[in-house]
Amino acid sequence: MTAATTPLQPLLHALLVTLRAPSQVWCSPDGQVHAHGLHGVYHADVRVLSQAEVRVDGELPEAIAAGGTGPGTFEASVVLRGIDGPGADPTTLLRRRRTVTPGEVTEELEVSSGTDVPVSGRVSVHLASDLARTETVKQGLPTAPVAPEVTSDGVRWSDDGTVVDVTAPGAEIHADHAGATLMWDVRVTPGQPVTVGWSVRSEVTAVVHAPATPAPEWSVPQVEADDRRLPALVTRSLADLDGLRMSAGFAPDETFLAAGAPWFFTLFGRDSIWAARLLLPLGTDLARGTLRTLAARQGTRTDPATSEQPGKILHEVRSQELKGEGGMSLPPLYYGTVDATSLWVCLLHDAWRWGMARDDVEGLLPALDAALGWMRDHGDADGDGFLDYADTTGHGLSNQGWKDSGDSIQWKDGRLAEGPIALSEVQAYAHEAAVGAADLLDALGRPGSHEWRDWAAALKARFREKFWLHDGDGPYVAIALDRHGAPVDSVASNMGHLLGTGLLDPDEERAVAHRLVSDDMSSGYGLRTLSTTSRGYWPLGYHRGTVWTHDTAIAVVGLAKAGLGAEAGVLARGLLEAAPHFAFQLPELYGGNEVGDGPGPLPYPAACHPQAWSAASAVAILTAALGLDPAPDGGLRATPPTPSAVGALDVDGLRVGGRSFRVRASADGAARVEPAQVEAAG
């Protein structure tokens, strides 16, 4: 295969998305769903329509405005100069209003005119479908149109697992092997708009589907801040998260957040856990649903083909085998993750502290015992005392932490680390999980707490001995240990996840903080994944120089928890500096170029947006800026770090258990906690 014919992953950065999980529409900035790239209407993991292109009298309209108008809604305004009256002013307008609900997309096409006399034209929508799997689209592989079937009320596409029905009241329908065209002849009188429309309903055999509950599982707080970027970011982020809410067929009454659109529109253990964890100050219902959903498919046996082990929390769920580059092939239920199990325990502990009902916590204790057992009995494959991973199948993920690309774990000189690999942040999660589990067991009067505190203390001692390195800028934590137990010497963002976990002492946390905000790591738009001093650094390298929103936010929360307010502020302001460049929808990741190097952060052209843990990062900034921590009596404590990263801040609608709170913090760090003035939505 030549370079000219090599399949290329489609780019996303310039496309607009409208979604209500598990349905999504990806279009160009003019609102058109063209027949190329990622464009399409998707349901679950199938592209049910690969084209939905509007023309008037055979001509493409000219867009003047387009964008989201609310959760699951979109509108494009286009001018129709081909049927317009005389003069320079555009006097014939088409508004394309799109609404996405789970399993259905509807469009209204409203034509209005400001001409002196009526105008006439033929409005058409050309539809096509390839019924391609999302992964096929992601790999840029060629697809072919599926021939439609004309029905009594529209047109249908179908295969063994998918049925797609289009209805178009009043339309003339022409269909052939390549697609179907819906047509309406309209005559528009000034002041009397004419509206036509169509809709598509889709059914796809899938493991995950949309939740039935209409409202989100969290509060929607009122936020006021001196830095006005923060309220805008919170508003947009929570709206995006609402569209990512899903449930699984094996836990249909529970809700979790899909990892991200378009590629990860399903349950991911690590991603869904982190998103729920960052949202805890807005309520525990999402955490409960996420914990229960993952517990329903917790590992029960040893199966090398799926990486399942007793007590292990899954990595991802798909409706069929997932094939990728380099011979990668993942089964529909895949457990190839080294960190999700410890993070599940951390989420349970944190949800308990934030007021999750005792009965709900106790109902998850068997899963807790199993998860702890995995950490002790299976997490350390090579017996060196650290949780590690290695793909034994030859077709699974070669890296199984959150940096899971093939070149993410490398030495300063660019060499790739050889597995089994023990990541630094994975040890921090395990330590935090063990200590948190011990506290939880004590609180519930259950045995075993001493064992887990001793286990955590031993891990902490081993970590201090093995993971610390020094260079000309001082001490830092290695990204990982390789198969020989050697510390991989890259300066990387992973060490930011250690802060606030209890794995480091205060002097060590200060050393890490110093490295995170240095010029080689902090771009001014957030935390780079890899230092610019590494040979492998590249500002658009997926895990080797880009900024990941959630990665920065986790470091911000950890820094604030460690009392390092100045450093937390540096990274928090970086995210706020980046947010307006992405219309306050912070994507999965973006370029590591520094402020002043170009008009803004470079878009990573294949980044998912919205992405669950990226959107949840807005709440992480609130948490850090207010120094939020639940109190043992069910109250809320606020100790804002100084200097403040956002000036004065007022948040009404925070939650601990069944109680709602308002926190008002001044720019100098004084804070007052009081009952919420108005119960927040949600």
XYZ file of C-alpha atoms in Angstrom:
682
model
C 0.000 0.000 0.000
C 1.458 3.370 -1.021
C 1.476 6.477 1.133
C -1.196 7.963 -1.122
C -3.602 5.106 -0.359
C -2.730 4.533 3.295
C -5.911 4.943 5.381
C -5.829 8.027 7.601
C -7.823 8.642 10.757
C -10.329 11.443 10.075
C -9.768 14.769 11.775
C -12.315 16.159 14.238
C -11.137 19.562 15.384
C -13.131 21.597 12.841
C -16.332 19.554 13.105
C -19.403 20.268 15.220
C -21.176 17.596 17.239
C -24.699 17.330 18.635
C -25.384 14.377 20.915
C -27.556 12.627 23.428
C -25.913 9.319 24.204
C -25.823 6.927 22.513
C -26.692 9.015 19.422
C -24.532 11.729 17.861
C -24.343 13.832 14.703
C -21.043 15.130 13.333
C -21.181 17.874 10.712
C -19.167 20.651 9.123
C -19.402 24.221 10.439
C -22.192 24.922 7.925
C -24.368 22.187 9.439
C -24.012 19.846 6.478
C -23.347 16.148 6.921
C -21.129 15.607 3.916
C -20.084 12.250 2.486
C -16.526 12.123 3.800
C -14.410 11.729 6.910
C -16.167 11.388 10.224
C -19.342 13.138 9.043
C -22.480 11.208 9.884
C -25.326 10.308 12.170
C -24.230 7.635 14.648
C -26.163 5.438 17.013
C -24.237 3.270 19.475
C -21.194 2.207 17.446
C -22.776 2.321 13.972
C -22.839 5.174 11.447
C -26.507 4.984 10.523
C -26.329 7.870 8.017
C -23.125 8.773 6.219
C -24.627 11.805 4.450
C -27.425 14.288 5.077
C -26.856 17.135 2.652
C -29.383 19.905 2.073
C -29.703 21.722 -1.246
C -32.190 24.220 -2.631
C -32.796 24.077 -6.369
C -29.764 21.856 -6.590
C -27.388 24.361 -4.977
C -25.648 24.151 -1.618
C -26.824 26.962 0.689
C -24.308 29.436 2.091
C -23.918 29.294 5.859
C -23.821 32.447 7.962
C -24.162 30.943 11.467
C -24.234 27.502 13.060
C -23.853 25.968 16.478
C -25.455 24.296 19.446
C -28.538 25.888 20.951
C -28.893 23.661 24.012
C -28.535 20.033 25.125
C -28.972 17.879 22.062
C -29.993 20.750 19.771
C -28.302 22.537 16.890
C -29.218 25.235 14.396
C -27.624 26.384 11.156
C -28.751 29.548 9.379
C -28.002 29.621 5.659
C -28.889 32.098 2.905
C -30.466 31.024 -0.361
C -29.140 33.477 -2.899
C -30.076 31.139 -5.753
C -33.790 31.885 -5.229
C -33.362 35.282 -3.576
C -34.715 38.614 -4.725
C -32.588 41.392 -6.239
C -30.162 43.517 -4.220
C -27.166 42.927 -1.984
C -29.109 42.021 1.163
C -29.765 38.295 1.701
C -33.545 38.124 1.909
C -34.248 34.374 1.803
C -33.144 32.348 4.791
C -33.203 28.645 5.690
C -32.913 27.616 9.329
C -31.902 24.004 9.819
C -32.930 22.968 13.336
C -31.612 19.611 14.513
C -32.645 17.726 17.652
C -30.891 14.597 18.878
C -32.496 12.245 21.378
C -31.401 8.685 22.145
C -32.071 6.720 19.000
C -33.608 9.556 16.997
C -32.528 12.633 15.058
C -35.060 15.112 13.722
C -34.566 18.125 11.495
C -36.845 21.041 10.726
C -36.061 23.063 7.606
C -37.718 26.468 7.850
C -37.580 28.764 4.835
C -38.455 32.425 5.347
C -38.325 35.402 3.038
C -38.093 39.175 3.277
C -38.628 39.752 -0.431
C -41.410 41.862 -1.904
C -42.950 38.888 -3.692
C -43.110 35.161 -2.923
C -40.095 32.977 -3.728
C -40.184 29.329 -4.768
C -37.690 26.510 -4.746
C -37.160 22.788 -4.326
C -35.696 21.814 -0.936
C -33.918 18.472 -1.006
C -32.063 16.340 1.517
C -29.810 13.651 0.124
C -29.287 10.782 2.559
C -26.883 7.875 2.371
C -25.850 5.125 4.768
C -22.901 2.770 4.918
C -23.833 1.164 8.258
C -20.126 1.308 9.068
C -18.806 0.569 12.528
C -17.278 3.528 14.319
C -13.901 1.811 14.452
C -13.936 1.389 10.673
C -14.529 5.116 10.319
C -11.805 5.882 12.863
C -9.238 3.912 10.893
C -10.143 5.748 7.692
C -10.973 2.510 5.930
C -13.103 2.649 2.786
C -16.824 1.976 3.110
C -19.561 1.403 0.569
C -23.124 2.727 0.496
C -25.891 0.340 1.466
C -28.903 0.349 -0.838
C -32.056 1.669 0.864
C -35.530 0.218 0.809
C -38.461 2.556 0.153
C -41.229 1.998 2.722
C -44.789 3.214 3.008
C -43.757 6.258 5.052
C -40.124 6.812 4.089
C -36.979 4.814 3.530
C -35.078 2.119 5.441
C -31.525 0.768 5.715
C -30.843 -2.434 7.616
C -28.452 -5.296 8.221
C -28.353 -8.140 10.737
C -27.931 -5.885 13.766
C -29.167 -2.457 12.672
C -32.447 -0.955 11.457
C -32.557 2.675 10.302
C -35.932 4.224 9.427
C -36.322 7.669 7.872
C -39.674 9.429 7.686
C -40.306 12.644 5.764
C -43.915 13.865 5.806
C -44.990 15.354 2.492
C -41.737 14.581 0.721
C -41.253 13.110 -2.711
C -38.673 10.322 -2.336
C -36.245 9.101 -4.967
C -33.994 6.167 -4.061
C -31.284 4.158 -5.768
C -28.364 1.957 -4.740
C -26.375 5.000 -3.523
C -28.984 6.578 -1.244
C -32.266 8.432 -1.081
C -33.286 12.023 -1.798
C -36.176 13.713 0.021
C -37.750 16.615 -1.893
C -40.310 19.311 -1.138
C -41.454 22.127 -3.425
C -41.977 25.253 -1.332
C -43.468 28.671 -2.061
C -42.644 31.227 0.626
C -44.626 34.394 1.133
C -42.953 37.258 3.005
C -43.736 36.976 6.697
C -45.057 33.419 6.378
C -42.249 30.851 6.783
C -42.659 27.352 5.379
C -41.352 24.382 7.354
C -40.650 20.843 6.170
C -38.815 18.125 8.021
C -37.545 14.616 8.345
C -36.404 12.251 11.071
C -34.345 9.105 11.454
C -34.876 6.435 14.086
C -32.220 3.808 14.691
C -32.050 0.500 16.496
C -28.656 -1.119 17.001
C -27.867 -4.291 18.882
C -25.494 -2.990 21.544
C -24.400 -3.537 25.122
C -24.744 0.100 26.142
C -27.711 2.382 25.604
C -29.116 5.659 26.851
C -30.518 6.011 30.367
C -34.235 6.484 30.795
C -33.927 9.145 33.477
C -34.433 12.647 32.041
C -32.360 14.592 34.563
C -28.650 14.326 35.338
C -27.406 12.627 38.490
C -25.679 15.756 39.772
C -26.550 19.268 40.812
C -26.028 22.163 38.428
C -24.592 24.888 40.663
C -24.733 28.619 40.192
C -21.192 29.910 39.834
C -19.926 33.480 40.005
C -16.223 34.325 39.827
C -13.979 37.289 39.235
C -12.505 35.223 36.427
C -15.561 34.968 34.207
C -14.060 32.167 32.200
C -14.724 29.750 35.057
C -18.554 30.066 35.133
C -18.636 29.764 31.344
C -16.502 26.641 31.497
C -18.639 25.036 34.212
C -21.884 25.752 32.343
C -20.658 24.315 29.052
C -18.975 21.326 30.691
C -22.021 20.203 32.686
C -24.213 20.497 29.596
C -21.750 18.335 27.680
C -21.661 15.763 30.466
C -25.442 15.513 30.379
C -25.174 14.335 26.774
C -22.699 11.588 27.722
C -24.959 9.827 30.244
C -25.480 6.140 29.438
C -26.456 2.824 30.964
C -25.512 -0.764 30.183
C -27.749 -3.692 29.434
C -26.198 -5.637 32.306
C -27.007 -2.795 34.767
C -29.955 -1.019 33.129
C -31.004 0.987 36.189
C -27.590 2.581 36.675
C -26.012 5.576 34.944
C -22.390 6.210 34.027
C -20.620 8.607 31.685
C -19.414 7.444 28.307
C -15.735 8.247 27.942
C -16.055 10.560 24.962
C -17.388 11.271 21.494
C -17.007 9.964 18.890
C -14.508 7.155 19.437
C -15.119 6.178 23.063
C -18.900 6.437 23.249
C -19.172 3.567 25.706
C -18.221 2.398 29.187
C -14.524 2.769 30.031
C -13.495 1.753 33.529
C -10.785 4.327 34.147
C -12.440 7.221 32.327
C -15.903 6.707 33.782
C -14.455 6.377 37.297
C -12.364 9.540 37.041
C -15.270 11.561 35.661
C -17.547 10.433 38.494
C -14.822 11.103 41.042
C -14.202 14.668 39.857
C -17.956 15.378 40.019
C -18.433 14.215 43.632
C -18.905 17.755 45.030
C -22.126 17.872 42.972
C -23.576 14.616 44.307
C -22.889 10.898 44.679
C -25.589 9.367 42.460
C -23.341 9.196 39.401
C -20.590 7.588 41.489
C -23.047 4.990 42.778
C -24.210 4.155 39.255
C -20.652 3.942 37.956
C -19.524 1.725 40.841
C -22.495 -0.617 40.459
C -22.181 -0.849 36.677
C -18.516 -1.785 36.864
C -19.100 -4.180 39.761
C -21.666 -5.998 37.617
C -18.866 -7.058 35.269
C -16.037 -7.326 37.783
C -13.641 -10.139 36.906
C -14.365 -13.576 38.342
C -11.843 -15.820 36.552
C -8.445 -15.796 34.912
C -8.705 -15.459 31.137
C -5.567 -14.314 29.281
C -7.551 -13.652 26.093
C -9.555 -10.865 27.746
C -7.033 -10.018 30.531
C -9.761 -10.844 33.049
C -8.659 -11.761 36.569
C -10.653 -12.255 39.773
C -11.634 -8.882 41.238
C -10.358 -6.852 38.289
C -12.368 -3.897 36.958
C -12.853 -3.829 33.198
C -11.195 -1.480 30.732
C -13.919 -1.108 28.100
C -17.088 -2.608 26.673
C -17.866 -2.846 22.960
C -20.586 -4.608 21.021
C -18.046 -6.570 18.986
C -14.323 -7.206 18.635
C -12.268 -4.031 18.233
C -9.491 -4.134 15.650
C -6.815 -1.486 15.285
C -3.388 -0.755 13.940
C -0.435 -3.070 14.358
C -2.552 -6.182 14.735
C -4.379 -4.943 17.822
C -7.553 -6.889 18.477
C -9.546 -6.399 21.664
C -12.477 -8.583 22.708
C -15.861 -6.926 23.313
C -15.364 -7.150 27.087
C -11.731 -6.231 27.769
C -9.939 -5.992 31.096
C -6.546 -4.696 29.915
C -6.105 -1.894 32.446
C -3.741 -1.746 35.410
C -5.338 1.166 37.235
C -9.139 0.885 37.037
C -9.380 -1.547 39.951
C -7.543 0.695 42.421
C -9.424 3.717 41.116
C -12.737 1.892 41.674
C -11.764 1.479 45.338
C -10.774 5.169 45.530
C -14.132 6.191 44.070
C -16.036 4.060 46.587
C -14.075 5.553 49.471
C -14.516 9.117 48.214
C -18.223 8.648 47.492
C -18.669 7.394 51.069
C -16.917 10.496 52.393
C -19.108 12.723 50.186
C -22.255 11.209 51.691
C -23.254 8.146 49.679
C -25.824 6.230 51.717
C -24.470 3.557 54.043
C -26.716 0.872 52.515
C -25.324 1.675 49.066
C -21.769 1.461 50.367
C -22.388 -1.821 52.177
C -23.961 -3.285 49.063
C -20.623 -2.810 47.298
C -18.436 -4.358 49.992
C -18.168 -7.757 48.241
C -16.851 -5.972 45.160
C -14.469 -3.992 47.375
C -13.085 -7.182 48.874
C -12.592 -8.640 45.409
C -10.882 -5.477 44.114
C -8.482 -5.401 47.051
C -7.782 -9.062 46.472
C -6.815 -8.313 42.880
C -4.394 -5.608 44.040
C -2.742 -8.040 46.429
C -2.850 -11.291 44.472
C -2.795 -10.381 40.768
C -1.705 -6.782 40.268
C 2.004 -7.527 40.651
C 2.814 -9.892 37.787
C 6.583 -10.033 38.275
C 6.700 -10.105 42.074
C 8.708 -6.911 42.597
C 6.155 -5.391 44.959
C 4.633 -2.911 42.466
C 1.454 -3.087 40.410
C 2.449 -3.586 36.796
C 1.207 -4.760 33.407
C 2.330 -6.621 30.318
C 0.207 -7.743 27.372
C 0.617 -11.506 27.087
C -1.656 -11.984 24.068
C 0.358 -10.120 21.458
C -2.760 -8.289 20.270
C -3.867 -6.344 23.352
C -2.863 -2.888 24.551
C 0.891 -2.674 24.941
C 0.479 0.064 27.561
C -2.337 -0.271 30.073
C -2.282 2.909 32.130
C -4.069 6.084 31.090
C -1.200 6.807 28.700
C -1.997 3.758 26.609
C -0.419 4.601 23.243
C 2.461 2.443 22.101
C 5.144 5.147 22.533
C 3.895 6.741 25.744
C 6.398 5.190 28.164
C 9.861 6.135 26.973
C 13.262 7.174 28.240
C 14.649 10.685 27.869
C 16.635 9.524 24.853
C 13.465 8.302 23.125
C 13.888 4.563 23.696
C 10.679 2.741 24.566
C 10.473 1.068 27.952
C 10.123 -2.712 27.980
C 7.445 -4.409 30.084
C 6.301 -5.496 32.521
C 5.968 -1.805 33.379
C 5.138 -0.379 36.810
C 3.762 3.157 36.414
C 4.364 5.720 39.123
C 0.756 6.929 39.320
C -0.556 3.370 39.545
C 1.370 2.912 42.788
C -0.185 6.125 44.093
C -3.695 4.937 43.231
C -3.011 1.601 44.929
C -1.653 3.295 48.057
C -4.619 5.641 48.246
C -7.032 2.757 47.654
C -5.518 0.648 50.436
C -5.587 3.465 52.992
C -9.078 4.537 51.946
C -10.358 0.976 52.133
C -8.894 0.641 55.635
C -10.734 3.776 56.770
C -13.936 2.496 55.207
C -13.641 -0.917 56.809
C -13.065 0.671 60.217
C -16.057 2.976 59.816
C -18.317 0.055 58.897
C -16.984 -2.189 61.649
C -15.419 -4.661 59.226
C -12.111 -6.498 59.747
C -9.007 -6.133 57.620
C -7.999 -2.502 58.030
C -4.634 -3.247 59.659
C -3.628 -5.514 56.789
C -4.286 -2.785 54.221
C -2.555 -0.033 56.163
C 0.498 -2.248 56.479
C 0.301 -3.083 52.762
C 0.167 0.628 51.897
C 3.072 1.486 54.197
C 5.251 -1.195 52.632
C 4.377 0.030 49.135
C 5.235 3.593 50.139
C 8.651 2.528 51.431
C 9.435 0.542 48.293
C 8.325 3.426 46.107
C 10.604 5.929 47.846
C 13.532 3.589 47.332
C 12.954 2.856 43.630
C 11.190 5.730 41.851
C 13.083 8.895 42.754
C 15.627 10.401 40.356
C 17.720 13.580 40.191
C 18.901 15.736 37.313
C 20.254 19.268 36.964
C 16.886 20.721 38.001
C 16.571 18.651 41.150
C 14.616 15.572 42.274
C 11.646 14.124 40.428
C 9.661 10.906 40.124
C 10.341 8.492 37.265
C 7.416 7.812 34.982
C 7.766 4.060 35.565
C 10.000 1.080 36.303
C 10.819 -1.141 33.340
C 11.115 -4.924 33.172
C 14.537 -4.779 34.837
C 13.314 -2.590 37.706
C 15.152 0.436 36.310
C 13.447 3.833 36.735
C 12.488 5.230 33.329
C 14.008 8.694 33.450
C 11.590 10.852 31.449
C 10.171 13.873 33.236
C 6.443 13.383 32.682
C 3.081 14.521 33.994
C 2.355 11.184 35.681
C 3.951 12.424 38.881
C 1.165 14.987 39.211
C -1.238 12.139 40.030
C 0.792 11.307 43.151
C -0.076 14.558 44.903
C -2.633 14.273 47.689
C -2.668 10.473 47.608
C -0.542 10.037 50.736
C 2.276 8.323 48.851
C 4.592 11.349 49.176
C 5.661 13.344 52.217
C 5.340 17.178 52.140
C 8.925 17.779 50.969
C 8.452 15.283 48.142
C 5.208 16.957 47.128
C 6.957 20.309 46.960
C 9.650 18.793 44.753
C 7.023 17.412 42.381
C 5.153 20.711 42.353
C 8.333 22.547 41.389
C 8.823 20.257 38.389
C 5.215 20.464 37.227
C 5.158 24.260 36.917
C 8.610 24.598 35.366
C 8.798 25.968 31.828
C 9.490 22.557 30.289
C 6.269 21.099 31.736
C 3.782 23.976 32.015
C 2.861 25.411 28.617
C 0.703 28.229 29.978
C -2.317 26.283 28.683
C -1.862 23.406 31.108
C 0.503 20.567 31.959
C 2.437 18.864 29.184
C 2.436 15.076 29.243
C 6.175 15.000 28.569
C 8.945 17.496 29.237
C 10.303 19.516 26.330
C 13.753 18.295 27.396
C 12.977 14.744 26.270
C 14.097 13.653 22.841
C 10.643 12.211 22.152
C 8.838 15.462 22.951
C 6.500 16.743 20.262
C 3.724 19.311 20.919
C 1.237 17.146 19.043
C 2.517 13.803 20.330
C -0.507 11.982 21.764
C 1.122 11.207 25.113
C 4.499 12.826 24.562
C 3.997 16.554 24.730
C 0.333 17.420 24.397
C -1.776 18.787 27.249
C -4.562 16.501 28.479
C -7.288 18.430 30.273
C -8.003 15.820 32.932
C -4.297 15.209 33.567
C -3.818 18.881 34.395
C -6.983 18.978 36.512
C -5.914 15.977 38.602
C -2.605 17.719 39.297
C -4.479 20.920 40.212
C -6.638 19.098 42.764
C -3.619 17.277 44.189
C -1.593 20.478 44.492
C -4.445 22.244 46.273
C -4.933 19.285 48.613
C -1.198 19.379 49.410
C -1.436 23.069 50.305
C 0.525 24.188 47.241
C -1.864 26.898 46.133
C 0.547 28.915 44.006
C 1.436 25.915 41.845
C -2.210 24.817 41.649
C -3.076 28.299 40.426
C -0.481 28.183 37.652
C -1.980 25.034 36.133
C -5.626 26.016 36.768
C -5.110 29.326 35.012
C -3.582 27.396 32.138
C -6.813 25.475 31.599
C -8.827 28.694 31.848
C -6.501 30.319 29.328
C -7.111 27.439 26.917
C -10.892 27.219 27.398
C -12.026 30.194 25.246
C -9.999 28.887 22.314
C -12.271 25.827 22.293
C -15.562 27.678 22.928
C -15.286 26.456 26.556
C -15.538 22.818 25.476
C -12.111 21.638 26.578
C -11.279 18.616 24.416
C -9.615 15.353 25.315
C -6.207 16.885 24.588
C -4.554 19.730 22.699
C -1.111 20.895 21.678
C 1.722 21.527 24.099
C 2.839 24.748 22.392
C 3.422 27.576 24.846
C 1.417 30.766 25.216
C 2.575 33.205 22.546
C 3.569 30.460 20.132
C 0.659 30.954 17.740
C -2.839 32.354 18.326
C -3.681 29.729 20.928
C -3.178 26.085 21.865
C -2.821 23.903 18.788
C -5.871 21.679 18.362
C -5.046 17.992 18.425
C -6.999 17.183 15.279
C -8.272 13.766 16.373
C -9.195 14.727 19.965
C -12.588 13.655 21.247
C -15.009 16.385 22.218
C -16.855 16.319 24.465
C -14.796 14.003 26.672
C -16.125 12.999 30.079
C -13.073 13.518 32.249
C -12.160 16.692 30.361
C -15.590 18.191 30.992
C -15.532 17.035 34.625
C -12.283 18.966 35.016
C -14.294 22.177 35.291
C -15.643 20.916 38.622
C -12.115 19.934 39.643
C -11.086 23.569 39.249
C -13.981 24.593 41.528
C -12.956 21.957 44.069
C -9.355 23.134 44.100
C -10.161 26.852 44.092
C -12.439 26.459 47.124
C -10.403 23.798 48.918
C -13.499 21.633 49.291
C -13.566 18.670 51.635
C -16.552 16.866 53.197
C -16.715 17.041 56.961
C -17.288 13.946 59.150
C -20.590 15.396 60.411
C -22.034 15.612 56.906
C -21.083 19.226 56.431
C -18.698 20.872 53.994
C -15.340 22.500 54.668
C -13.756 25.101 52.423
C -10.129 26.197 52.784
C -9.238 28.000 49.553
C -5.551 27.992 48.678
C -3.822 31.318 48.318
C -3.189 33.105 46.139
C -6.553 32.519 44.483
C -6.362 31.393 40.857
C -9.756 32.920 39.985
C -10.236 35.800 42.440
C -13.446 35.858 44.461
C -15.660 32.838 43.918
C -19.284 32.101 44.853
C -20.708 28.612 44.230
C -24.295 27.782 45.201
C -25.428 24.161 44.888
C -22.603 21.980 46.188
C -23.652 18.741 47.850
C -22.643 16.425 50.643
C -25.085 13.545 50.961
C -28.577 14.991 51.013
C -27.480 18.505 51.997
C -26.767 21.404 49.654
C -24.316 24.210 50.372
C -23.170 27.570 49.151
C -19.524 28.587 49.459
C -18.415 32.188 49.124
C -14.682 32.816 48.991
C -12.904 36.142 48.764
C -9.827 36.727 46.650
C -7.653 36.674 49.810
C -8.767 33.152 50.772
C -11.450 33.828 53.374
C -14.397 31.469 52.883
C -17.904 31.106 54.286
C -19.979 27.919 53.996
C -23.731 28.224 54.372
C -26.869 26.353 53.290
C -27.644 26.649 49.594
C -29.859 29.618 48.770
C -31.610 27.839 45.942
C -31.598 24.070 45.439
C -29.436 23.514 42.379
C -30.945 21.811 39.379
C -30.210 18.141 38.941
